[in-house]
Amino acid sequence: MAMVSLTRAQARVLFSQSPVRAQESLELRLVSTPKSGFYYNTVLVPSKNGGYVQLSFEGANKFCTLGEMLVWAQGFVVEGAMQVSHLCHDPLCTVAAHVVRETAAENNRRKGCVVWVDCPHCCLKIRVCEHAPICIRYAPGYETLAEFLEWGLHT
Ligand SMILES: [Zn+2]
Ligand SMILES: [Zn+2]
Ligand SMILES: [Zn+2]
């Protein structure tokens, strides 16, 4: 059997048109380490050009960014003025649900967002993030993001 070798364009079609395949590639091909219960970070290092982690597959060298694959895994593509925006502000995160498509302006407004502060009166957190969907920042004491959002924030 001949070795499969794909062009970058072919690899982009292959993954951008199949959310299941994109998600499988994130789970099976990327070596990720859990980070503080909320995140999984790739151990791949960003390329020097632009600082993005880029992915390769079957001869298609660096055919997409990690961010693109995360968007494809949700069944979307990034086109035109839209950007890949990491809600957890971590470009190495490999959780598809932490990524949305939004404009450069919306993406930039998330920069420096601290998401929540400690309540001075109790152990809950006060949301200071005004973005939708909410930015993601780890809060000690919660196993998952869902648990934190359910029980950790002042309403
Ligand atoms: Zn994340
Ligand atoms: Zn309180
Ligand atoms: Zn925010």
Short mmCIF file of C-alpha atoms and ligand atoms in Angstrom, two decimals:
data_model
loop_
_atom_site.label_atom_id
_atom_site.label_comp_id
_atom_site.label_asym_id
_atom_site.label_seq_id
_atom_site.Cartn_x
_atom_site.Cartn_y
_atom_site.Cartn_z
CA MET A 1 0.00 0.00 0.00
CA ALA A 2 1.34 3.40 -0.95
CA MET A 3 2.05 5.94 1.75
CA VAL A 4 -0.68 8.51 2.09
CA SER A 5 0.58 12.00 1.52
CA LEU A 6 -1.76 14.94 1.62
CA THR A 7 -1.37 18.51 0.48
CA ARG A 8 -2.10 21.25 3.01
CA ALA A 9 -5.30 22.12 1.12
CA GLN A 10 -6.47 18.50 1.19
CA ALA A 11 -5.78 18.22 4.89
CA ARG A 12 -7.72 21.43 5.56
CA VAL A 13 -10.74 20.04 3.70
CA LEU A 14 -10.46 16.71 5.49
CA PHE A 15 -10.64 18.24 8.98
CA SER A 16 -12.70 21.39 8.40
CA GLN A 17 -15.57 19.33 6.97
CA SER A 18 -15.63 16.72 9.71
CA PRO A 19 -16.09 17.91 13.31
CA VAL A 20 -15.75 14.31 14.53
CA ARG A 21 -12.40 13.86 12.81
CA ALA A 22 -11.22 17.25 14.10
CA GLN A 23 -12.21 16.36 17.67
CA GLU A 24 -10.55 12.95 17.38
CA SER A 25 -7.34 14.57 16.20
CA LEU A 26 -7.39 16.85 19.25
CA GLU A 27 -7.94 13.92 21.59
CA LEU A 28 -5.71 11.31 19.96
CA ARG A 29 -2.88 13.11 18.18
CA LEU A 30 -2.17 16.00 20.51
CA VAL A 31 -0.30 15.20 23.67
CA SER A 32 -2.07 17.29 26.26
CA THR A 33 -1.60 17.68 29.95
CA PRO A 34 -4.35 18.67 32.37
CA LYS A 35 -3.88 22.13 33.78
CA SER A 36 -5.67 23.00 36.97
CA GLY A 37 -8.82 21.01 36.24
CA PHE A 38 -10.24 23.47 33.73
CA TYR A 39 -7.79 23.27 30.87
CA TYR A 40 -5.82 20.83 28.79
CA ASN A 41 -2.67 22.27 27.30
CA THR A 42 -0.82 20.93 24.32
CA VAL A 43 2.85 20.19 24.77
CA LEU A 44 3.50 21.36 21.22
CA VAL A 45 5.37 24.63 21.05
CA PRO A 46 4.29 27.61 18.98
CA SER A 47 6.20 28.24 15.78
CA LYS A 48 8.18 31.46 15.73
CA ASN A 49 6.02 32.94 12.99
CA GLY A 50 3.09 34.53 14.76
CA GLY A 51 3.44 32.39 17.83
CA TYR A 52 0.66 29.96 16.93
CA VAL A 53 0.79 26.22 17.46
CA GLN A 54 0.49 24.63 14.03
CA LEU A 55 -0.59 21.08 13.26
CA SER A 56 0.65 18.59 10.68
CA PHE A 57 -0.95 15.42 9.30
CA GLU A 58 0.13 12.75 6.79
CA GLY A 59 2.65 14.86 4.95
CA ALA A 60 0.65 18.09 5.16
CA ASN A 61 3.10 20.12 7.19
CA LYS A 62 1.61 22.85 9.40
CA PHE A 63 -1.70 22.87 7.53
CA CYS A 64 -3.71 24.62 10.23
CA THR A 65 -3.38 26.31 13.59
CA LEU A 66 -4.51 24.67 16.81
CA GLY A 67 -7.19 27.36 17.07
CA GLU A 68 -8.60 26.47 13.66
CA MET A 69 -8.80 22.79 14.62
CA LEU A 70 -10.67 23.73 17.80
CA VAL A 71 -13.22 25.68 15.77
CA TRP A 72 -13.55 22.87 13.19
CA ALA A 73 -14.21 20.41 16.03
CA GLN A 74 -17.31 22.45 16.85
CA GLY A 75 -18.53 22.34 13.26
CA PHE A 76 -17.60 25.90 12.29
CA VAL A 77 -15.02 27.47 10.02
CA VAL A 78 -13.20 30.77 10.49
CA GLU A 79 -13.74 33.09 7.55
CA GLY A 80 -13.38 36.73 6.60
CA ALA A 81 -13.14 39.12 9.53
CA MET A 82 -13.74 36.42 12.13
CA GLN A 83 -10.95 35.24 14.42
CA VAL A 84 -10.40 32.29 16.70
CA SER A 85 -10.85 33.61 20.23
CA HIS A 86 -9.69 31.65 23.28
CA LEU A 87 -12.12 32.29 26.15
CA CYS A 88 -9.49 31.05 28.61
CA HIS A 89 -6.88 33.38 27.08
CA ASP A 90 -4.53 30.40 26.71
CA PRO A 91 -3.31 29.77 23.15
CA LEU A 92 -2.06 26.31 24.15
CA CYS A 93 -5.41 25.11 25.44
CA THR A 94 -6.88 22.15 23.53
CA VAL A 95 -10.48 22.27 24.80
CA ALA A 96 -12.75 22.99 21.83
CA ALA A 97 -15.47 24.47 24.04
CA HIS A 98 -13.03 27.19 25.17
CA VAL A 99 -12.85 28.68 21.70
CA VAL A 100 -15.35 30.88 19.85
CA ARG A 101 -15.36 32.78 16.58
CA GLU A 102 -15.58 36.52 16.93
CA THR A 103 -14.33 39.75 15.39
CA ALA A 104 -10.88 41.15 16.08
CA ALA A 105 -12.50 43.95 18.11
CA GLU A 106 -14.40 41.48 20.28
CA ASN A 107 -11.33 39.29 20.65
CA ASN A 108 -9.16 42.27 21.64
CA ARG A 109 -11.65 43.43 24.28
CA ARG A 110 -11.02 40.18 26.18
CA LYS A 111 -7.33 41.01 26.63
CA GLY A 112 -6.47 41.66 30.26
CA CYS A 113 -9.89 40.56 31.51
CA VAL A 114 -9.49 39.11 35.04
CA VAL A 115 -12.92 37.39 34.74
CA TRP A 116 -13.73 37.34 38.48
CA VAL A 117 -12.58 38.76 41.84
CA ASP A 118 -12.97 37.37 45.37
CA CYS A 119 -16.05 38.47 47.25
CA PRO A 120 -14.92 40.30 50.43
CA HIS A 121 -17.81 38.77 52.39
CA CYS A 122 -17.90 35.10 51.44
CA CYS A 123 -16.05 32.43 49.48
CA LEU A 124 -17.88 33.09 46.22
CA LYS A 125 -16.43 34.97 43.27
CA ILE A 126 -17.85 38.14 41.77
CA ARG A 127 -17.97 38.16 37.98
CA VAL A 128 -16.26 41.20 36.51
CA CYS A 129 -16.05 39.84 32.97
CA GLU A 130 -18.58 41.62 30.78
CA HIS A 131 -17.97 39.48 27.74
CA ALA A 132 -20.38 37.05 26.15
CA PRO A 133 -19.71 34.23 26.31
CA ILE A 134 -17.91 34.71 29.63
CA CYS A 135 -14.10 34.46 29.68
CA ILE A 136 -12.70 31.43 31.50
CA ARG A 137 -10.29 31.61 34.43
CA TYR A 138 -9.47 28.81 36.83
CA ALA A 139 -10.89 29.13 40.34
CA PRO A 140 -9.31 26.98 43.07
CA GLY A 141 -11.57 24.46 44.74
CA TYR A 142 -13.71 23.54 41.74
CA GLU A 143 -13.25 20.35 39.76
CA THR A 144 -14.61 21.66 36.49
CA LEU A 145 -15.61 24.89 34.80
CA ALA A 146 -19.27 23.81 34.85
CA GLU A 147 -19.11 23.28 38.60
CA PHE A 148 -17.56 26.72 39.10
CA LEU A 149 -20.15 28.45 36.92
CA GLU A 150 -22.95 26.65 38.78
CA TRP A 151 -21.74 27.07 42.37
CA GLY A 152 -18.82 29.48 42.47
CA LEU A 153 -20.19 32.78 41.19
CA HIS A 154 -22.42 35.32 42.88
CA THR A 155 -25.66 35.62 40.96
ZN ZN B 1 -8.98 26.64 27.57
ZN ZN B 2 -20.22 37.10 48.85
ZN ZN B 3 -13.92 38.68 29.92
#
